[in-house]
Coordinates of N, CA and C and ligand atoms in Angstrom, one line a residue:
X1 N 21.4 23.9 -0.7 CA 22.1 22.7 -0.2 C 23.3 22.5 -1.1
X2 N 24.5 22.7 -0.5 CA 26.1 21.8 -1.7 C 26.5 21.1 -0.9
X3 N 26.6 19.5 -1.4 CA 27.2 18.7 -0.4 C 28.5 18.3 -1.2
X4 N 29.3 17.8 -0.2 CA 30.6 17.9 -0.8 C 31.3 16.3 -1.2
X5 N 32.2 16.0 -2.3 CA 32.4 14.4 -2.6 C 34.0 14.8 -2.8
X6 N 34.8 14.5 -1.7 CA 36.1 14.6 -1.1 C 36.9 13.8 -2.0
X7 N 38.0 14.0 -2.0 CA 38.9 12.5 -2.5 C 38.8 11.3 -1.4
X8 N 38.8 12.3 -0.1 CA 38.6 11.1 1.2 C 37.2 10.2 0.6
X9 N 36.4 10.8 0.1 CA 34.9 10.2 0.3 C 35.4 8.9 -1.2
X10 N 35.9 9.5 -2.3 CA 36.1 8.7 -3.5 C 37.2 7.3 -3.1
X11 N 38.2 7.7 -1.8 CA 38.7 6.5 -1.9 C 38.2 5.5 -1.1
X12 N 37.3 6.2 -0.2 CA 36.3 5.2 0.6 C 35.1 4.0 -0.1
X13 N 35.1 5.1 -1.2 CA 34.5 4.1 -2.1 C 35.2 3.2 -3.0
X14 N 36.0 3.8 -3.3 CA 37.0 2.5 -3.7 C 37.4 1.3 -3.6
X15 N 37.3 1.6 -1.9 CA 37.4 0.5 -0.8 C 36.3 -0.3 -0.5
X16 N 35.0 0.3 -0.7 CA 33.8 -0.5 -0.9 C 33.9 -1.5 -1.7
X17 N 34.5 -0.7 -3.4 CA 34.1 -1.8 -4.2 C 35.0 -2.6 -3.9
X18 N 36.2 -2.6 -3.8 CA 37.2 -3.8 -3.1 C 36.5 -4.7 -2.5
X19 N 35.8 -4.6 -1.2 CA 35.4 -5.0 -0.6 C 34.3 -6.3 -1.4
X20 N 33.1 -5.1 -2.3 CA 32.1 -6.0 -2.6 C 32.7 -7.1 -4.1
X21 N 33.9 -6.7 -4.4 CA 34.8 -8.0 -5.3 C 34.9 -8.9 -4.4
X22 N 35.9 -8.7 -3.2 CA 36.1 -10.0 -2.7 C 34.9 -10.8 -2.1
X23 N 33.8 -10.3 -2.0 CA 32.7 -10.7 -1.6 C 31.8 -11.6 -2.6
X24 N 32.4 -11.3 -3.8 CA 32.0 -11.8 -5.0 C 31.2 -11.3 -5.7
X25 N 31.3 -10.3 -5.8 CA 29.9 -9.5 -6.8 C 31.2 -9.2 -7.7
X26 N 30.5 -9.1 -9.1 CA 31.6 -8.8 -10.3 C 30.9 -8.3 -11.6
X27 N 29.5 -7.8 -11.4 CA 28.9 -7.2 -12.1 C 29.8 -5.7 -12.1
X28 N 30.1 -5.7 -13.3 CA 31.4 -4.0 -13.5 C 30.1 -3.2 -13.5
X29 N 28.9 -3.0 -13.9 CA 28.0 -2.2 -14.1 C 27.9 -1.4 -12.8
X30 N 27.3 -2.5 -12.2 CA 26.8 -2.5 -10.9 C 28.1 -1.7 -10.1
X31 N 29.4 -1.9 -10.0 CA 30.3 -2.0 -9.4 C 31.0 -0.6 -9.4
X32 N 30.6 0.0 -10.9 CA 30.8 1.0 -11.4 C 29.8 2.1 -10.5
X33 N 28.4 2.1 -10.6 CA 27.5 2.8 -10.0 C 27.8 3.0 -8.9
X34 N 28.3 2.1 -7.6 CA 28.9 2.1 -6.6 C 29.9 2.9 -6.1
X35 N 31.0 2.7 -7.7 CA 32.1 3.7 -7.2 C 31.9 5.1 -7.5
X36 N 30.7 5.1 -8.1 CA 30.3 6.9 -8.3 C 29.3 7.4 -7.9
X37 N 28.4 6.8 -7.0 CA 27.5 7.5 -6.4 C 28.0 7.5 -5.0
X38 N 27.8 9.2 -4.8 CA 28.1 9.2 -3.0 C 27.4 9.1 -1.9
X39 N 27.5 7.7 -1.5 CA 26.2 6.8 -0.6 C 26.7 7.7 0.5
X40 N 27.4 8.4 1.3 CA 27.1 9.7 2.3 C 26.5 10.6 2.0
X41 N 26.0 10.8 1.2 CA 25.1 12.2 1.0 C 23.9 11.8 1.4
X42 N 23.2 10.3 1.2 CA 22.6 9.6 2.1 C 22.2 9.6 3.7
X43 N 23.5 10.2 4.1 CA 23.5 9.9 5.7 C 23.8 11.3 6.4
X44 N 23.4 11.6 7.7 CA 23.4 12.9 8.6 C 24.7 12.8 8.7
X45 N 25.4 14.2 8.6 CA 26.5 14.2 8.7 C 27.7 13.4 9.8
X46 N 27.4 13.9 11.1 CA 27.9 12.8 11.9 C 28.1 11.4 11.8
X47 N 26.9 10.8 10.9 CA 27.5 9.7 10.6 C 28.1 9.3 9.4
X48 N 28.8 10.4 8.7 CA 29.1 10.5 7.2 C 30.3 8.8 7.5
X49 N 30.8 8.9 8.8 CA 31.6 7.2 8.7 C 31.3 6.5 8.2
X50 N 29.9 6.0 8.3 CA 29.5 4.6 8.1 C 29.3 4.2 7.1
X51 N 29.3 5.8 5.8 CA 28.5 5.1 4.5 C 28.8 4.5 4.0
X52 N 30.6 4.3 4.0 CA 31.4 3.0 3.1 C 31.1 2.2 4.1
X53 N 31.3 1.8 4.7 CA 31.2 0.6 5.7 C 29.8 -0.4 5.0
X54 N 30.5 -1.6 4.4 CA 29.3 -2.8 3.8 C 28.5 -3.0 4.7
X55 N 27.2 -2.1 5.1 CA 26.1 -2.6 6.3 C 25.0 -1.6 5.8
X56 N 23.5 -2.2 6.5 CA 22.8 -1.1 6.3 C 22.6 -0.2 7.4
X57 N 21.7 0.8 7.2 CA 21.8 2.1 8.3 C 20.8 2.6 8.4
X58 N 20.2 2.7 9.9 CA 18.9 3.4 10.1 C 18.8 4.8 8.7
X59 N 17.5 5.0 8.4 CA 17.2 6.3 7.8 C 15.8 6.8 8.4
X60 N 15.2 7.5 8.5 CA 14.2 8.2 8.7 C 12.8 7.2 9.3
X61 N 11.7 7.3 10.2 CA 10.9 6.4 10.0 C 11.0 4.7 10.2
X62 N 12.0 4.7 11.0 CA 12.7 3.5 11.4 C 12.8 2.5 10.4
X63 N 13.4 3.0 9.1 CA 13.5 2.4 7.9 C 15.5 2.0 7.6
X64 N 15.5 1.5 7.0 CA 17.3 1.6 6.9 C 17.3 1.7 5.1
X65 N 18.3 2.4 5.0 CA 19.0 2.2 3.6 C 20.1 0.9 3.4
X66 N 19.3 0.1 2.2 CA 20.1 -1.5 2.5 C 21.8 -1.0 2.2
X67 N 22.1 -2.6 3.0 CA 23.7 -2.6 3.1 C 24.0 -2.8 1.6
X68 N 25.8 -2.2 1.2 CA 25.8 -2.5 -0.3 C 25.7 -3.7 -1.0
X69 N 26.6 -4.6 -0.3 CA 26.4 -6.1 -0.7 C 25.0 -6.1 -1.3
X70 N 24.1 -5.9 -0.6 CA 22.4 -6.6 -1.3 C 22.0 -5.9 -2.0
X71 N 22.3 -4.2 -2.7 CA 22.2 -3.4 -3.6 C 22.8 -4.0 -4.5
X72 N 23.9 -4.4 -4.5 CA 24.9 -5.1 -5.7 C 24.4 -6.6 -6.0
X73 N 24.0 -7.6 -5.4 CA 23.7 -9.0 -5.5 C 22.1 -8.9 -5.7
X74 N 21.1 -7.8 -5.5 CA 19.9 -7.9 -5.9 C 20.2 -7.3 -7.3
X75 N 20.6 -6.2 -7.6 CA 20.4 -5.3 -8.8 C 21.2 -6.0 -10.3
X76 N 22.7 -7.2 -9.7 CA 22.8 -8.1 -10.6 C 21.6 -9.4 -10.7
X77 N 21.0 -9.6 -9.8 CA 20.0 -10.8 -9.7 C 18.9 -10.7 -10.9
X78 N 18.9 -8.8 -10.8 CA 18.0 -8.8 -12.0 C 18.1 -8.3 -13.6
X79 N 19.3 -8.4 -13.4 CA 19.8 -8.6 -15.2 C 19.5 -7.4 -15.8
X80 N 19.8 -6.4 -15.2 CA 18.8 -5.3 -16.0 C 19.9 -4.8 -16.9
X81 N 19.1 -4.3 -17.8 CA 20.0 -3.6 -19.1 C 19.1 -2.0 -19.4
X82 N 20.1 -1.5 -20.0 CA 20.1 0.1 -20.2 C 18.0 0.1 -21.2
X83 N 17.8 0.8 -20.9 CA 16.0 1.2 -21.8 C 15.0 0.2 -21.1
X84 N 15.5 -1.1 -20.4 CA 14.7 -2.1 -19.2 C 13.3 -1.5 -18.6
X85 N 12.7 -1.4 -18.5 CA 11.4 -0.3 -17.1 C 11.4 -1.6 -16.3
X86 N 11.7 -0.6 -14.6 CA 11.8 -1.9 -14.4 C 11.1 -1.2 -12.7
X87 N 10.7 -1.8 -11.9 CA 9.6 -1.3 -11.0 C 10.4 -1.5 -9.8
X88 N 10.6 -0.8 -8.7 CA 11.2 -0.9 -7.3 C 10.4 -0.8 -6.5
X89 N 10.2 -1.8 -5.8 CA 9.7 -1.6 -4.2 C 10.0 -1.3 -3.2
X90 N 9.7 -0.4 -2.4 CA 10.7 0.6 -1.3 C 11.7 1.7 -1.8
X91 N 11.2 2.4 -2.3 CA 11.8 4.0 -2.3 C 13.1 4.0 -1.3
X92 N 12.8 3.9 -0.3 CA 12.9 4.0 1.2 C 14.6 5.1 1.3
X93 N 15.3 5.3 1.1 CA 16.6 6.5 0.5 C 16.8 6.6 -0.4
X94 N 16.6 5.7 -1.3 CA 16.4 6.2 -3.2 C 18.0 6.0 -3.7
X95 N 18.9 5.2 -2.8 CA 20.2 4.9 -3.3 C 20.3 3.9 -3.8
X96 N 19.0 3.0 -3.9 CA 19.2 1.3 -4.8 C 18.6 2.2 -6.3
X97 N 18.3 3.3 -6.2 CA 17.3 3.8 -7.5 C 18.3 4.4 -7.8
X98 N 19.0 4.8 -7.7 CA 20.0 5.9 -8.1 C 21.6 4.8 -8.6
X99 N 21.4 3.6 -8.4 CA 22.1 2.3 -8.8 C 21.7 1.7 -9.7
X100 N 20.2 1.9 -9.8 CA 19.5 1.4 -10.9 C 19.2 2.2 -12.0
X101 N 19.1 3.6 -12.2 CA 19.0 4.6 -13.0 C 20.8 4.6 -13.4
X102 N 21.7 4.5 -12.9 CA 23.0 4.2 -14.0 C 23.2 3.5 -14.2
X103 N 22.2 2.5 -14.1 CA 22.8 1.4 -14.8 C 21.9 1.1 -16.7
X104 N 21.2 2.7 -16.5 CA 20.5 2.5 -17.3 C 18.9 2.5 -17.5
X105 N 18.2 1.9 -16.3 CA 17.0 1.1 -16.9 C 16.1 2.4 -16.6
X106 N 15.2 2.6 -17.1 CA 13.5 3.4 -16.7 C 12.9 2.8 -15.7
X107 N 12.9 4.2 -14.7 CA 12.9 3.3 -13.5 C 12.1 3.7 -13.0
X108 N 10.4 2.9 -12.3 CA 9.3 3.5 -11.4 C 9.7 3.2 -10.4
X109 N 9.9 3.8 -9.2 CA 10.2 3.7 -8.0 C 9.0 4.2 -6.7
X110 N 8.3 3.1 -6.0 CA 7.2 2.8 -5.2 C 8.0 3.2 -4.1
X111 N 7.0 3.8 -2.8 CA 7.6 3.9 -1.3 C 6.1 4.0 -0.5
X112 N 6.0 3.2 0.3 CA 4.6 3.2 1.2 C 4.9 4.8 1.8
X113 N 5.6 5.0 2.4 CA 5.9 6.3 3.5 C 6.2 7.4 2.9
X114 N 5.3 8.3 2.4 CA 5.2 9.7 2.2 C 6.4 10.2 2.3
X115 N 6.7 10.5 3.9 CA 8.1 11.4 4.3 C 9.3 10.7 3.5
X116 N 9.5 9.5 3.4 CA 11.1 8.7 2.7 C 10.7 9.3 1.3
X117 N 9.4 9.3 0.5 CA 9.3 9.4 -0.8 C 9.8 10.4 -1.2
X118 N 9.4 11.5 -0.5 CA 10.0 13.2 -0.6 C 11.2 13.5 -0.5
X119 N 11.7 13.1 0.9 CA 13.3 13.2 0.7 C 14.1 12.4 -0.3
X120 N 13.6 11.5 -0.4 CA 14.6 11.1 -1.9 C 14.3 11.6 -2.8
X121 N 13.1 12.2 -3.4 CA 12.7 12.7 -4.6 C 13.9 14.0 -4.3
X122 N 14.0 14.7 -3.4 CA 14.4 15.9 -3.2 C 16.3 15.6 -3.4
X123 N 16.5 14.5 -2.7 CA 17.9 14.0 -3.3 C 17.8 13.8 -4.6
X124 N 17.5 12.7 -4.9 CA 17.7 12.3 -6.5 C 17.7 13.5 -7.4
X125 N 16.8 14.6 -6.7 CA 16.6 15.8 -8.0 C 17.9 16.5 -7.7
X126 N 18.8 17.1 -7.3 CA 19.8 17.2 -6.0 C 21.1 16.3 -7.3
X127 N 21.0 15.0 -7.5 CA 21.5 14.5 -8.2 C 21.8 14.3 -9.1
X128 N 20.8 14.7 -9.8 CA 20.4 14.6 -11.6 C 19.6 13.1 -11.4
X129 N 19.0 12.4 -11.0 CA 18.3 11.5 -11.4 C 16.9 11.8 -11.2
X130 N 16.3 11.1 -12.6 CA 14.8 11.4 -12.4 C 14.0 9.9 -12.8
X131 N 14.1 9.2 -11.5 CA 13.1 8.3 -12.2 C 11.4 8.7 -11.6
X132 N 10.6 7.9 -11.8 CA 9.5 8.1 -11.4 C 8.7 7.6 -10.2
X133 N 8.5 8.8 -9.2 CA 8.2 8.7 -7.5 C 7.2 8.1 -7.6
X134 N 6.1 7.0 -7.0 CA 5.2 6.9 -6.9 C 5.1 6.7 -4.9
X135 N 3.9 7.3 -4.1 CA 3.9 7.0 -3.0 C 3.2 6.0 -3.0
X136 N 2.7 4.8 -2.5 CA 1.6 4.3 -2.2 C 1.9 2.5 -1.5
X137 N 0.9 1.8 -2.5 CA 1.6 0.5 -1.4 C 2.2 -0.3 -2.5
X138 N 3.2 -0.9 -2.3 CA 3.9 -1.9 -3.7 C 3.6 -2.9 -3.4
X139 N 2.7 -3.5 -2.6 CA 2.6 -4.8 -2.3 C 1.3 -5.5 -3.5
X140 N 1.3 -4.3 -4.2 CA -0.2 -4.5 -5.0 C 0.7 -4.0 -6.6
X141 N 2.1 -3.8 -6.4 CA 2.8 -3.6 -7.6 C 2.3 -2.0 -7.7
X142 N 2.8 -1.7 -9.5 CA 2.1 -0.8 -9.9 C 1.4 -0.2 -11.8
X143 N 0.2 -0.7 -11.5 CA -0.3 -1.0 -12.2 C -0.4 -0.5 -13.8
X144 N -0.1 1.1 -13.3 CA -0.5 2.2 -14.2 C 0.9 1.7 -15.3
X145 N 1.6 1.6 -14.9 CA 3.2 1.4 -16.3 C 3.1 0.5 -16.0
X146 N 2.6 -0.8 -15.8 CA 3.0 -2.2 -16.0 C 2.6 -2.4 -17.5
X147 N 3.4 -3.9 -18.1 CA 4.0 -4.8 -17.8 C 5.9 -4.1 -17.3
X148 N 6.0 -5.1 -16.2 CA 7.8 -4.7 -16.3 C 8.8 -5.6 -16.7
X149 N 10.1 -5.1 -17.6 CA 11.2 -6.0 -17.5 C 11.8 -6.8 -16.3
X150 N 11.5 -6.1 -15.6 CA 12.1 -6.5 -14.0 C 11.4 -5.7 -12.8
X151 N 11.2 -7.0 -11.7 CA 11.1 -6.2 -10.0 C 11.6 -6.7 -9.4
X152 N 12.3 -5.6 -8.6 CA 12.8 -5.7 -7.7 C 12.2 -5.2 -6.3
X153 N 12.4 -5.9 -5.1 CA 11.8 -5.8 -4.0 C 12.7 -5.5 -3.0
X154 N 12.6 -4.1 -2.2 CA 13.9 -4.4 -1.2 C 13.1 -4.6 0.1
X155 N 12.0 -4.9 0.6 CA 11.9 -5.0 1.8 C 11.4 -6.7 1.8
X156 N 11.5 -7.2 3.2 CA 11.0 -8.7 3.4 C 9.5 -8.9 3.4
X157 N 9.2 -9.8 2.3 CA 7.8 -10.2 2.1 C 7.5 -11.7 2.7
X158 N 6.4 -11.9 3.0 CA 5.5 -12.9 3.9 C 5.5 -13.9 3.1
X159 N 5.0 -13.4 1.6 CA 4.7 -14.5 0.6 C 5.2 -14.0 -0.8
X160 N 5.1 -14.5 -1.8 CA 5.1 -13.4 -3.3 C 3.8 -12.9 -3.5
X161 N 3.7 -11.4 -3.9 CA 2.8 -10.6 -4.0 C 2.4 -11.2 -5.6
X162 N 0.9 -11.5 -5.6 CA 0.0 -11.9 -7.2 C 0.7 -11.1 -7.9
X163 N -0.1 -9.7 -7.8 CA -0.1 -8.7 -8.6 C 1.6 -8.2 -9.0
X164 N 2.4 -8.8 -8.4 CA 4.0 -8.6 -8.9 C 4.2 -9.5 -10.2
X165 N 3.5 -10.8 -9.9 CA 3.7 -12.0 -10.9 C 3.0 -11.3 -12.3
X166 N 1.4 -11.1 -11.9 CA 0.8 -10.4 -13.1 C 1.4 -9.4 -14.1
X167 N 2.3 -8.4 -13.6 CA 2.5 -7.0 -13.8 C 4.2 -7.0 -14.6
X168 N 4.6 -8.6 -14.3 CA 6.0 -8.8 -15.3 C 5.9 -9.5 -16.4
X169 N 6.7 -9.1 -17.3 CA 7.2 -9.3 -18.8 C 7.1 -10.8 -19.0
X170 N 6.9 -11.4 -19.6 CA 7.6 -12.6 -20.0 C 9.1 -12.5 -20.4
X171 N 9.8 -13.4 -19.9 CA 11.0 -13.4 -19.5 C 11.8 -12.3 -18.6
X172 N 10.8 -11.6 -18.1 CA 11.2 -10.8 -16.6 C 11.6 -11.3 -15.0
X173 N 12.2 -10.8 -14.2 CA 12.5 -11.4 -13.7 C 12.0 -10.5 -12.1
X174 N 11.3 -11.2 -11.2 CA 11.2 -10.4 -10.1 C 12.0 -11.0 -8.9
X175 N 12.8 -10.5 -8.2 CA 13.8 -10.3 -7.2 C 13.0 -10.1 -6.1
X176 N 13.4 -10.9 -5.1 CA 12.1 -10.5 -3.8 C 12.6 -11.2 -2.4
X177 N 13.1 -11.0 -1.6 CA 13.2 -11.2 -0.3 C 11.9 -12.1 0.2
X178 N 11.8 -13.3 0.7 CA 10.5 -13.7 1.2 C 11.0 -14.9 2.7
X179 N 10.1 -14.6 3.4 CA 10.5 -15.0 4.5 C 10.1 -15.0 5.9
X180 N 10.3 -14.8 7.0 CA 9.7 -14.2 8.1 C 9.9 -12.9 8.6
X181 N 9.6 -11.8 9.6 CA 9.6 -10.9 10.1 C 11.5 -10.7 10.1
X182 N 12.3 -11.5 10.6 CA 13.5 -11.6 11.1 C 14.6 -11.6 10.0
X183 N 14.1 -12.6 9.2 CA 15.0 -13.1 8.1 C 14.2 -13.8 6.9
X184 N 14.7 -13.8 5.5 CA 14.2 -14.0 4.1 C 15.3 -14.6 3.7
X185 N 14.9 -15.6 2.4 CA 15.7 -15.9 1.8 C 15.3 -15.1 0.2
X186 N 16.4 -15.0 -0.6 CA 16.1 -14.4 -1.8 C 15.6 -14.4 -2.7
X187 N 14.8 -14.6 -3.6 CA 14.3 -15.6 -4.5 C 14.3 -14.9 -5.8
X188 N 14.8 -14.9 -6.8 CA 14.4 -14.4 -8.4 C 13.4 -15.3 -8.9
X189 N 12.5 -14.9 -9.1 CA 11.4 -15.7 -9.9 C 11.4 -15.3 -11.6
X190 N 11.0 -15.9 -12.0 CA 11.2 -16.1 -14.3 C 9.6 -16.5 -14.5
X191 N 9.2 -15.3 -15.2 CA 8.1 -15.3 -15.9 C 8.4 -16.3 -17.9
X192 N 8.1 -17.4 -17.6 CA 8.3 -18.3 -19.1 C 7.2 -18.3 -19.7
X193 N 8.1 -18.1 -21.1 CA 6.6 -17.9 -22.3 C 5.6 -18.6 -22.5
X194 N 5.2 -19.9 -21.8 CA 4.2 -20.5 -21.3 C 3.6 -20.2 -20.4
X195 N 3.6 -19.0 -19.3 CA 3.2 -18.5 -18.0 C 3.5 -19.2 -17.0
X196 N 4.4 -20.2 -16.5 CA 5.1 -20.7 -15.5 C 6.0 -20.0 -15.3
X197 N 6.1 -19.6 -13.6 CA 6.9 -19.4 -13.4 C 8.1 -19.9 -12.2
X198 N 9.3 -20.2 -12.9 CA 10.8 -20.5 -12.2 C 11.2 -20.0 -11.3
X199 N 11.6 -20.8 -10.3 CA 12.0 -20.1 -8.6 C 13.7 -20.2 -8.7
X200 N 14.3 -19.5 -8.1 CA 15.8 -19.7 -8.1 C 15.9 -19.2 -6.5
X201 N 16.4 -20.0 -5.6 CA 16.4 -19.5 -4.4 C 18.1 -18.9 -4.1
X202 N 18.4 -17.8 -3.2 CA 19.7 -17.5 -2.8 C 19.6 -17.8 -1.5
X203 N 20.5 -17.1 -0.9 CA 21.5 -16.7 0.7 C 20.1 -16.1 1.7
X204 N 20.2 -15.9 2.8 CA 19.4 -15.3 3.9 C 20.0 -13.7 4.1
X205 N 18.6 -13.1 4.0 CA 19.3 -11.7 4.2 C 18.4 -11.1 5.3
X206 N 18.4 -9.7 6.0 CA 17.0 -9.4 7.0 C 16.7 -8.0 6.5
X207 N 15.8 -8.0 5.7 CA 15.5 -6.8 5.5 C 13.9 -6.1 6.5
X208 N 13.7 -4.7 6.4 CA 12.4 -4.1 7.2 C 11.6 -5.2 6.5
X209 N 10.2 -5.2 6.9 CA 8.8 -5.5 6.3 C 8.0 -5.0 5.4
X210 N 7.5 -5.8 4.2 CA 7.0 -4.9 3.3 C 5.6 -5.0 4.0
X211 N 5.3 -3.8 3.8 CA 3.8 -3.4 4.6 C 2.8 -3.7 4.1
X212 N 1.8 -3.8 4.1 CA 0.8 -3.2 2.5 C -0.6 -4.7 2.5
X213 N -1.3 -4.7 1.7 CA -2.4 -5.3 1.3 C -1.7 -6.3 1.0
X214 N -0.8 -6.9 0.3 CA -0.3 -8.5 0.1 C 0.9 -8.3 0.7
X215 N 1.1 -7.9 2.1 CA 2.7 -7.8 2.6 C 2.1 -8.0 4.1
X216 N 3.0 -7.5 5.3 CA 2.8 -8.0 6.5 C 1.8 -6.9 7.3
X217 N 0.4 -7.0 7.7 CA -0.5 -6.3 8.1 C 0.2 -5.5 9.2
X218 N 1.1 -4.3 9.2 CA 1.4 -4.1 10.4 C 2.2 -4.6 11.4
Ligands
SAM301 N1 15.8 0.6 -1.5 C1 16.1 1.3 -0.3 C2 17.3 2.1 -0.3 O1 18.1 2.0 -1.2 O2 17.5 2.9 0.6 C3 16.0 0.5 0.9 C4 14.7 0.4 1.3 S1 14.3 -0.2 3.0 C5 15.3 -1.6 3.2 C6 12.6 -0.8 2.6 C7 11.6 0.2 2.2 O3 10.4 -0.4 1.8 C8 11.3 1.2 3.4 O4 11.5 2.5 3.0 C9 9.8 0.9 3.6 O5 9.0 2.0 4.0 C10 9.4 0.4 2.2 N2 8.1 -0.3 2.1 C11 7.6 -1.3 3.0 N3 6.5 -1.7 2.6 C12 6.2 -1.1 1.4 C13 5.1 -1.2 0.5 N4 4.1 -2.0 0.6 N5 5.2 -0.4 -0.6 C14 6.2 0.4 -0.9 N6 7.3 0.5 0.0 C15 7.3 -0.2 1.1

């Protein structure tokens, strides 16, 4: 496999991040990873159009690869910094992981669906990134490398998952979509050194369903 990163493709991205400035994201980290990962290598070639385009896009398994805006406004939500371990929910194209691996942090990356787990494992290796594949269900977190700096959630949850609250740092911060089938609002929750923890709500976004034992039965 050689896939190819054009000048056409570099200034498309360019134009993303343009885009995700005036949008208000201004994390340079974040903004940076953007302008150098080629989110078309992502996509079948025929639709190599769409990758700059700020939206998300079917991928395999009637799953989508999220739009950039929420790659950039979740991955600053969670403050992460370089040596961080920090736990992803939804594998699902492995381009929010590959956003989060330059920006530094040690990164376990969960995917319910077998088939999405492989093909990204197969990209990311493809790319030089190696964080750590896990298949199975994130709705129950993951236990084996917990405690985490940070989680992040990219699919829409029903409620906040226990075992997500359990499995974070004190002063960690979990990022989570929660909401109904259609639409979620955003929420960063703060694990405080007294075990309370702080809600911060955002904007409405629509992401897939997180599936699983504390997520939406199907
Ligand atoms: N982060 C992804 C990306 O950059 O392409 C976007 C992921 S997509 C919006 C949500 C993913 O969450 C899907 O791949 C879906 O299969 C996965 N998912 C749903 N429920 C899950 C669960 N309980 N555990 C792990 N992954 C789950």
């Amino acid at each position: 496999m050689e896939l190819t990163d054009s000048y056409k493709h570099k200034g498309m991205r360019r134009s993303l991040v343009r885009k995700l400035r005036e949008k208000g994201i201004t994390n340079e980290r974040v903004l940076d990873a953007i302008g150098k990962i080629p989110r078309h290598w992502f996509f079948d070639e025929i639709f190599e159009s769409h990758a700059y385009q700020d939206k998300a896009f079917p991928i395999a398994e009637g799953q989508t690869i999220s739009q950039p805006y929420t790659v950039a406004f979740q991955t600053d939500l969670l403050e992460v910094k370089p040596g961080k371990k920090i736990l992803e929910i939804g594998t699902g194209s492995g381009y929010q992981a590959c956003v989060l691996v330059e920006n530094g942090v040690d990164l376990v990356t969960i995917e319910y669906k077998e088939k999405l787990s492989l093909l990204a494992q197969q990209m990311l290796k493809y790319m030089g990134y190696s964080p750590r594949f896990i298949i199975g269900d994130g709705s129950l977190g993951y236990d084996k490398f917990a405690p985490y700096d940070g989680i992040i959630v990219t699919a829409g949850a029903p409620t906040v998952p226990k075992a997500l609250i359990d499995q974070l740092k004190v002063g960690g911060h979990l990022v989570i979509p929660v909401g109904n089938r259609d639409q979620q609002k955003m929420l960063r929750l703060t694990k405080q050194p007294n075990g309370n923890i702080t809600k911060e709500e955002y904007s409405n976004f629509s992401f897939v369903p997180l599936l699983g034992d504390d997520g939406w039965r199907k």
